[in-house]
């Protein structure tokens, strides 16, 4: 699946393309996509393909196409504080983006069939928390992953506000999936070759909307050949945050507000010194004639004797212009983590400072 939008040179350009094609339509979803670099979830030797709108699979590791994840994120209608269950959580890429929106008081659980993929997801999650420049811009709902078949979830598990299944769901399992939802909840899953959004409007009432045609590998059916018994999947309990953790969240939130107020006070309603951009000079180009004939394209160039002279003059003008503007042009400063700087400047013991920073390396 994929190929709906052009490839990007980097993560931001990929997101720009998804926005332009209307796959990403809301600010919250855009922020989450920009905060987590898709390439970080690829194996090193495959990163050249990270910004293409294509699915990727290597062994048990799998990522859906960006356009699919965009539609899923938009359809889930995520809000801070909700509970989320990801069935077939894979690399954890989607779960981590969801966690940025759910915030510190949400619930973020994933079920994955393959234990090696769980380990891969934990490594990628740890890398994001420790190294990402985006982490301190959000209060994160860290995902928890368990190994097992998502068709064997314990019947006494809690219900969720939002559920996503990343594999094709057979019609006979539709009711099973629906029962994982709270009233008012939203389920998004591939059902009968359509990405489908189901909203639970009452104890026995549902609204169904087909989003787009998709092709997903089907859910793997439980195999009881070895023991003859079902291996129930027990989801993590909904933990109550400690007072220490709540204090960290509150302190970080207060510091962010102070930084925002200081920035607004310093800049006023806008930037006092907007960055200077070098004016691009438009070169005069040779005239080209394009002829369409029976679906074939022929191109001919009409040259002007003065073209070469004009081009030389243009290049010389550009060089002169660059020299004139060079002293005033500065490279943009690298991004500054103001939250980290503010925390490190506080008159607190170092262990407390690093606790407030989640022991991050940068």
PDB file of N, CA, C and O in Angstrom, residues 47-104:
ATOM      1  N   UNK A  47      17.160   2.907   5.267  1.00  0.00           N
ATOM      2  CA  UNK A  47      16.668   4.257   5.565  1.00  0.00           C
ATOM      3  C   UNK A  47      16.476   5.128   4.332  1.00  0.00           C
ATOM      4  O   UNK A  47      15.763   6.129   4.393  1.00  0.00           O
ATOM      5  N   UNK A  48      17.103   4.768   3.224  1.00  0.00           N
ATOM      6  CA  UNK A  48      16.915   5.558   2.003  1.00  0.00           C
ATOM      7  C   UNK A  48      15.457   5.564   1.554  1.00  0.00           C
ATOM      8  O   UNK A  48      15.036   6.460   0.811  1.00  0.00           O
ATOM      9  N   UNK A  49      14.689   4.574   1.972  1.00  0.00           N
ATOM     10  CA  UNK A  49      13.287   4.477   1.562  1.00  0.00           C
ATOM     11  C   UNK A  49      12.318   5.041   2.601  1.00  0.00           C
ATOM     12  O   UNK A  49      11.103   4.962   2.407  1.00  0.00           O
ATOM     13  N   UNK A  50      12.846   5.611   3.674  1.00  0.00           N
ATOM     14  CA  UNK A  50      11.991   5.990   4.800  1.00  0.00           C
ATOM     15  C   UNK A  50      10.973   7.061   4.448  1.00  0.00           C
ATOM     16  O   UNK A  50       9.870   7.087   5.011  1.00  0.00           O
ATOM     17  N   UNK A  51      11.308   7.956   3.521  1.00  0.00           N
ATOM     18  CA  UNK A  51      10.431   9.095   3.227  1.00  0.00           C
ATOM     19  C   UNK A  51       9.618   8.900   1.948  1.00  0.00           C
ATOM     20  O   UNK A  51       9.077   9.842   1.392  1.00  0.00           O
ATOM     21  N   UNK A  52       9.553   7.669   1.503  1.00  0.00           N
ATOM     22  CA  UNK A  52       8.660   7.334   0.393  1.00  0.00           C
ATOM     23  C   UNK A  52       7.314   6.907   0.968  1.00  0.00           C
ATOM     24  O   UNK A  52       7.245   6.340   2.055  1.00  0.00           O
ATOM     25  N   UNK A  53       6.263   7.169   0.240  1.00  0.00           N
ATOM     26  CA  UNK A  53       4.928   6.791   0.702  1.00  0.00           C
ATOM     27  C   UNK A  53       4.664   5.325   0.361  1.00  0.00           C
ATOM     28  O   UNK A  53       3.802   4.996  -0.451  1.00  0.00           O
ATOM     29  N   UNK A  54       5.458   4.471   1.010  1.00  0.00           N
ATOM     30  CA  UNK A  54       5.376   3.040   0.757  1.00  0.00           C
ATOM     31  C   UNK A  54       5.460   2.275   2.068  1.00  0.00           C
ATOM     32  O   UNK A  54       6.109   2.731   3.024  1.00  0.00           O
ATOM     33  N   UNK A  55       4.815   1.128   2.112  1.00  0.00           N
ATOM     34  CA  UNK A  55       4.977   0.240   3.267  1.00  0.00           C
ATOM     35  C   UNK A  55       6.371  -0.383   3.215  1.00  0.00           C
ATOM     36  O   UNK A  55       7.006  -0.461   2.156  1.00  0.00           O
ATOM     37  N   UNK A  56       6.842  -0.838   4.374  1.00  0.00           N
ATOM     38  CA  UNK A  56       8.163  -1.481   4.452  1.00  0.00           C
ATOM     39  C   UNK A  56       8.070  -2.704   5.344  1.00  0.00           C
ATOM     40  O   UNK A  56       7.459  -2.659   6.417  1.00  0.00           O
ATOM     41  N   UNK A  57       8.671  -3.807   4.906  1.00  0.00           N
ATOM     42  CA  UNK A  57       8.668  -5.038   5.695  1.00  0.00           C
ATOM     43  C   UNK A  57      10.027  -5.701   5.598  1.00  0.00           C
ATOM     44  O   UNK A  57      10.620  -5.791   4.514  1.00  0.00           O
ATOM     45  N   UNK A  58      10.532  -6.144   6.730  1.00  0.00           N
ATOM     46  CA  UNK A  58      11.786  -6.893   6.776  1.00  0.00           C
ATOM     47  C   UNK A  58      11.650  -7.929   7.888  1.00  0.00           C
ATOM     48  O   UNK A  58      11.622  -7.585   9.067  1.00  0.00           O
ATOM     49  N   UNK A  59      11.554  -9.199   7.498  1.00  0.00           N
ATOM     50  CA  UNK A  59      11.283 -10.224   8.495  1.00  0.00           C
ATOM     51  C   UNK A  59       9.919  -9.975   9.127  1.00  0.00           C
ATOM     52  O   UNK A  59       8.908  -9.816   8.428  1.00  0.00           O
ATOM     53  N   UNK A  60       9.900  -9.909  10.453  1.00  0.00           N
ATOM     54  CA  UNK A  60       8.650  -9.630  11.162  1.00  0.00           C
ATOM     55  C   UNK A  60       8.387  -8.138  11.346  1.00  0.00           C
ATOM     56  O   UNK A  60       7.303  -7.746  11.794  1.00  0.00           O
ATOM     57  N   UNK A  61       9.382  -7.312  11.014  1.00  0.00           N
ATOM     58  CA  UNK A  61       9.244  -5.865  11.199  1.00  0.00           C
ATOM     59  C   UNK A  61       8.453  -5.280  10.040  1.00  0.00           C
ATOM     60  O   UNK A  61       8.721  -5.588   8.875  1.00  0.00           O
ATOM     61  N   UNK A  62       7.494  -4.425  10.360  1.00  0.00           N
ATOM     62  CA  UNK A  62       6.639  -3.885   9.306  1.00  0.00           C
ATOM     63  C   UNK A  62       6.212  -2.462   9.656  1.00  0.00           C
ATOM     64  O   UNK A  62       5.925  -2.152  10.804  1.00  0.00           O
ATOM     65  N   UNK A  63       6.200  -1.609   8.639  1.00  0.00           N
ATOM     66  CA  UNK A  63       5.641  -0.255   8.761  1.00  0.00           C
ATOM     67  C   UNK A  63       4.659  -0.047   7.617  1.00  0.00           C
ATOM     68  O   UNK A  63       4.977  -0.330   6.462  1.00  0.00           O
ATOM     69  N   UNK A  64       3.474   0.450   7.921  1.00  0.00           N
ATOM     70  CA  UNK A  64       2.524   0.795   6.866  1.00  0.00           C
ATOM     71  C   UNK A  64       2.967   2.069   6.162  1.00  0.00           C
ATOM     72  O   UNK A  64       3.831   2.807   6.652  1.00  0.00           O
ATOM     73  N   UNK A  65       2.377   2.333   5.011  1.00  0.00           N
ATOM     74  CA  UNK A  65       2.691   3.544   4.248  1.00  0.00           C
ATOM     75  C   UNK A  65       2.272   4.783   5.035  1.00  0.00           C
ATOM     76  O   UNK A  65       1.289   4.751   5.781  1.00  0.00           O
ATOM     77  N   UNK A  66       2.996   5.904   4.892  1.00  0.00           N
ATOM     78  CA  UNK A  66       2.634   7.137   5.608  1.00  0.00           C
ATOM     79  C   UNK A  66       1.199   7.587   5.369  1.00  0.00           C
ATOM     80  O   UNK A  66       0.541   8.077   6.281  1.00  0.00           O
ATOM     81  N   UNK A  67       0.692   7.420   4.124  1.00  0.00           N
ATOM     82  CA  UNK A  67      -0.679   7.859   3.862  1.00  0.00           C
ATOM     83  C   UNK A  67      -1.690   7.050   4.678  1.00  0.00           C
ATOM     84  O   UNK A  67      -2.733   7.580   5.098  1.00  0.00           O
ATOM     85  N   UNK A  68      -1.388   5.770   4.942  1.00  0.00           N
ATOM     86  CA  UNK A  68      -2.277   4.934   5.752  1.00  0.00           C
ATOM     87  C   UNK A  68      -2.249   5.392   7.208  1.00  0.00           C
ATOM     88  O   UNK A  68      -3.300   5.570   7.844  1.00  0.00           O
ATOM     89  N   UNK A  69      -1.048   5.595   7.739  1.00  0.00           N
ATOM     90  CA  UNK A  69      -0.943   6.073   9.125  1.00  0.00           C
ATOM     91  C   UNK A  69      -1.635   7.431   9.292  1.00  0.00           C
ATOM     92  O   UNK A  69      -2.242   7.704  10.331  1.00  0.00           O
ATOM     93  N   UNK A  70      -1.536   8.273   8.269  1.00  0.00           N
ATOM     94  CA  UNK A  70      -2.192   9.588   8.344  1.00  0.00           C
ATOM     95  C   UNK A  70      -3.701   9.428   8.467  1.00  0.00           C
ATOM     96  O   UNK A  70      -4.339  10.055   9.322  1.00  0.00           O
ATOM     97  N   UNK A  71      -4.280   8.592   7.619  1.00  0.00           N
ATOM     98  CA  UNK A  71      -5.728   8.371   7.665  1.00  0.00           C
ATOM     99  C   UNK A  71      -6.146   7.751   9.003  1.00  0.00           C
ATOM    100  O   UNK A  71      -7.184   8.096   9.561  1.00  0.00           O
ATOM    101  N   UNK A  72      -5.331   6.846   9.515  1.00  0.00           N
ATOM    102  CA  UNK A  72      -5.639   6.208  10.801  1.00  0.00           C
ATOM    103  C   UNK A  72      -5.626   7.240  11.923  1.00  0.00           C
ATOM    104  O   UNK A  72      -6.567   7.314  12.738  1.00  0.00           O
ATOM    105  N   UNK A  73      -4.586   8.052  11.965  1.00  0.00           N
ATOM    106  CA  UNK A  73      -4.476   9.067  13.026  1.00  0.00           C
ATOM    107  C   UNK A  73      -5.634  10.059  12.962  1.00  0.00           C
ATOM    108  O   UNK A  73      -6.191  10.452  13.992  1.00  0.00           O
ATOM    109  N   UNK A  74      -6.004  10.473  11.773  1.00  0.00           N
ATOM    110  CA  UNK A  74      -7.121  11.412  11.637  1.00  0.00           C
ATOM    111  C   UNK A  74      -8.440  10.749  12.048  1.00  0.00           C
ATOM    112  O   UNK A  74      -9.269  11.355  12.734  1.00  0.00           O
ATOM    113  N   UNK A  75      -8.644   9.505  11.638  1.00  0.00           N
ATOM    114  CA  UNK A  75      -9.902   8.816  11.934  1.00  0.00           C
ATOM    115  C   UNK A  75     -10.063   8.540  13.426  1.00  0.00           C
ATOM    116  O   UNK A  75     -11.186   8.528  13.946  1.00  0.00           O
ATOM    117  N   UNK A  76      -8.959   8.331  14.148  1.00  0.00           N
ATOM    118  CA  UNK A  76      -9.041   8.036  15.578  1.00  0.00           C
ATOM    119  C   UNK A  76      -9.515   9.226  16.405  1.00  0.00           C
ATOM    120  O   UNK A  76     -10.000   9.051  17.527  1.00  0.00           O
ATOM    121  N   UNK A  77      -9.374  10.432  15.862  1.00  0.00           N
ATOM    122  CA  UNK A  77      -9.832  11.638  16.574  1.00  0.00           C
ATOM    123  C   UNK A  77      -9.294  11.651  18.003  1.00  0.00           C
ATOM    124  O   UNK A  77     -10.030  11.699  18.987  1.00  0.00           O
ATOM    125  N   UNK A  78      -7.985  11.619  18.113  1.00  0.00           N
ATOM    126  CA  UNK A  78      -7.313  11.511  19.416  1.00  0.00           C
ATOM    127  C   UNK A  78      -7.400  12.803  20.204  1.00  0.00           C
ATOM    128  O   UNK A  78      -7.340  13.902  19.635  1.00  0.00           O
ATOM    129  N   UNK A  79      -7.503  12.654  21.518  1.00  0.00           N
ATOM    130  CA  UNK A  79      -7.543  13.790  22.436  1.00  0.00           C
ATOM    131  C   UNK A  79      -6.723  13.444  23.677  1.00  0.00           C
ATOM    132  O   UNK A  79      -6.593  12.263  24.029  1.00  0.00           O
ATOM    133  N   UNK A  80      -6.182  14.451  24.364  1.00  0.00           N
ATOM    134  CA  UNK A  80      -5.435  14.169  25.598  1.00  0.00           C
ATOM    135  C   UNK A  80      -6.293  13.425  26.623  1.00  0.00           C
ATOM    136  O   UNK A  80      -7.484  13.686  26.767  1.00  0.00           O
ATOM    137  N   UNK A  81      -5.650  12.468  27.293  1.00  0.00           N
ATOM    138  CA  UNK A  81      -6.300  11.760  28.382  1.00  0.00           C
ATOM    139  C   UNK A  81      -7.067  10.521  27.982  1.00  0.00           C
ATOM    140  O   UNK A  81      -7.580   9.812  28.858  1.00  0.00           O
ATOM    141  N   UNK A  82      -7.151  10.201  26.692  1.00  0.00           N
ATOM    142  CA  UNK A  82      -7.886   9.010  26.258  1.00  0.00           C
ATOM    143  C   UNK A  82      -7.046   7.752  26.452  1.00  0.00           C
ATOM    144  O   UNK A  82      -5.826   7.808  26.637  1.00  0.00           O
ATOM    145  N   UNK A  83      -7.711   6.600  26.395  1.00  0.00           N
ATOM    146  CA  UNK A  83      -7.022   5.306  26.417  1.00  0.00           C
ATOM    147  C   UNK A  83      -6.982   4.752  25.000  1.00  0.00           C
ATOM    148  O   UNK A  83      -7.950   4.857  24.244  1.00  0.00           O
ATOM    149  N   UNK A  84      -5.851   4.131  24.642  1.00  0.00           N
ATOM    150  CA  UNK A  84      -5.619   3.649  23.274  1.00  0.00           C
ATOM    151  C   UNK A  84      -5.057   2.244  23.311  1.00  0.00           C
ATOM    152  O   UNK A  84      -4.152   1.939  24.104  1.00  0.00           O
ATOM    153  N   UNK A  85      -5.580   1.387  22.450  1.00  0.00           N
ATOM    154  CA  UNK A  85      -5.084   0.018  22.299  1.00  0.00           C
ATOM    155  C   UNK A  85      -4.702  -0.200  20.850  1.00  0.00           C
ATOM    156  O   UNK A  85      -5.524  -0.030  19.945  1.00  0.00           O
ATOM    157  N   UNK A  86      -3.439  -0.598  20.620  1.00  0.00           N
ATOM    158  CA  UNK A  86      -2.912  -0.842  19.281  1.00  0.00           C
ATOM    159  C   UNK A  86      -2.714  -2.344  19.103  1.00  0.00           C
ATOM    160  O   UNK A  86      -1.859  -2.953  19.752  1.00  0.00           O
ATOM    161  N   UNK A  87      -3.521  -2.946  18.260  1.00  0.00           N
ATOM    162  CA  UNK A  87      -3.454  -4.384  18.015  1.00  0.00           C
ATOM    163  C   UNK A  87      -2.552  -4.655  16.813  1.00  0.00           C
ATOM    164  O   UNK A  87      -2.858  -4.264  15.696  1.00  0.00           O
ATOM    165  N   UNK A  88      -1.431  -5.292  17.070  1.00  0.00           N
ATOM    166  CA  UNK A  88      -0.395  -5.430  16.057  1.00  0.00           C
ATOM    167  C   UNK A  88       0.477  -4.193  16.080  1.00  0.00           C
ATOM    168  O   UNK A  88       0.658  -3.513  15.067  1.00  0.00           O
ATOM    169  N   UNK A  89       1.030  -3.899  17.261  1.00  0.00           N
ATOM    170  CA  UNK A  89       1.702  -2.605  17.491  1.00  0.00           C
ATOM    171  C   UNK A  89       3.035  -2.482  16.771  1.00  0.00           C
ATOM    172  O   UNK A  89       3.551  -1.378  16.611  1.00  0.00           O
ATOM    173  N   UNK A  90       3.626  -3.590  16.338  1.00  0.00           N
ATOM    174  CA  UNK A  90       4.811  -3.528  15.485  1.00  0.00           C
ATOM    175  C   UNK A  90       5.970  -2.757  16.082  1.00  0.00           C
ATOM    176  O   UNK A  90       6.354  -2.947  17.236  1.00  0.00           O
ATOM    177  N   UNK A  91       6.518  -1.848  15.287  1.00  0.00           N
ATOM    178  CA  UNK A  91       7.713  -1.098  15.679  1.00  0.00           C
ATOM    179  C   UNK A  91       7.439  -0.074  16.781  1.00  0.00           C
ATOM    180  O   UNK A  91       8.378   0.468  17.360  1.00  0.00           O
ATOM    181  N   UNK A  92       6.171   0.229  17.042  1.00  0.00           N
ATOM    182  CA  UNK A  92       5.844   1.258  18.021  1.00  0.00           C
ATOM    183  C   UNK A  92       5.789   2.663  17.458  1.00  0.00           C
ATOM    184  O   UNK A  92       5.542   3.617  18.195  1.00  0.00           O
ATOM    185  N   UNK A  93       5.999   2.803  16.143  1.00  0.00           N
ATOM    186  CA  UNK A  93       5.977   4.130  15.509  1.00  0.00           C
ATOM    187  C   UNK A  93       4.623   4.810  15.706  1.00  0.00           C
ATOM    188  O   UNK A  93       4.547   5.953  16.178  1.00  0.00           O
ATOM    189  N   UNK A  94       3.544   4.117  15.374  1.00  0.00           N
ATOM    190  CA  UNK A  94       2.218   4.707  15.536  1.00  0.00           C
ATOM    191  C   UNK A  94       1.905   4.942  17.008  1.00  0.00           C
ATOM    192  O   UNK A  94       1.393   6.004  17.379  1.00  0.00           O
ATOM    193  N   UNK A  95       2.221   3.991  17.867  1.00  0.00           N
ATOM    194  CA  UNK A  95       1.935   4.135  19.299  1.00  0.00           C
ATOM    195  C   UNK A  95       2.656   5.339  19.893  1.00  0.00           C
ATOM    196  O   UNK A  95       2.107   6.035  20.763  1.00  0.00           O
ATOM    197  N   UNK A  96       3.871   5.602  19.434  1.00  0.00           N
ATOM    198  CA  UNK A  96       4.617   6.750  19.952  1.00  0.00           C
ATOM    199  C   UNK A  96       3.998   8.066  19.493  1.00  0.00           C
ATOM    200  O   UNK A  96       3.900   9.018  20.272  1.00  0.00           O
ATOM    201  N   UNK A  97       3.559   8.133  18.227  1.00  0.00           N
ATOM    202  CA  UNK A  97       2.880   9.345  17.759  1.00  0.00           C
ATOM    203  C   UNK A  97       1.587   9.572  18.542  1.00  0.00           C
ATOM    204  O   UNK A  97       1.278  10.701  18.942  1.00  0.00           O
ATOM    205  N   UNK A  98       0.840   8.493  18.782  1.00  0.00           N
ATOM    206  CA  UNK A  98      -0.392   8.606  19.555  1.00  0.00           C
ATOM    207  C   UNK A  98      -0.076   9.104  20.967  1.00  0.00           C
ATOM    208  O   UNK A  98      -0.791   9.956  21.517  1.00  0.00           O
ATOM    209  N   UNK A  99       1.023   8.606  21.559  1.00  0.00           N
ATOM    210  CA  UNK A  99       1.396   9.001  22.914  1.00  0.00           C
ATOM    211  C   UNK A  99       1.672  10.479  23.067  1.00  0.00           C
ATOM    212  O   UNK A  99       1.453  11.054  24.143  1.00  0.00           O
ATOM    213  N   UNK A 100       2.145  11.127  21.997  1.00  0.00           N
ATOM    214  CA  UNK A 100       2.392  12.568  22.052  1.00  0.00           C
ATOM    215  C   UNK A 100       1.084  13.344  22.187  1.00  0.00           C
ATOM    216  O   UNK A 100       1.062  14.427  22.769  1.00  0.00           O
ATOM    217  N   UNK A 101       0.011  12.809  21.645  1.00  0.00           N
ATOM    218  CA  UNK A 101      -1.290  13.483  21.705  1.00  0.00           C
ATOM    219  C   UNK A 101      -2.025  13.140  22.998  1.00  0.00           C
ATOM    220  O   UNK A 101      -2.655  14.004  23.616  1.00  0.00           O
ATOM    221  N   UNK A 102      -1.928  11.890  23.450  1.00  0.00           N
ATOM    222  CA  UNK A 102      -2.651  11.473  24.658  1.00  0.00           C
ATOM    223  C   UNK A 102      -2.163  12.208  25.900  1.00  0.00           C
ATOM    224  O   UNK A 102      -2.946  12.450  26.831  1.00  0.00           O
ATOM    225  N   UNK A 103      -0.871  12.542  25.945  1.00  0.00           N
ATOM    226  CA  UNK A 103      -0.357  13.269  27.096  1.00  0.00           C
ATOM    227  C   UNK A 103      -0.175  12.380  28.319  1.00  0.00           C
ATOM    228  O   UNK A 103      -0.435  11.175  28.282  1.00  0.00           O
ATOM    229  N   UNK A 104       0.255  12.962  29.425  1.00  0.00           N
ATOM    230  CA  UNK A 104       0.689  12.170  30.585  1.00  0.00           C
ATOM    231  C   UNK A 104      -0.429  11.411  31.292  1.00  0.00           C
ATOM    232  O   UNK A 104      -0.156  10.517  32.080  1.00  0.00           O
TER     233      UNK A 104
END
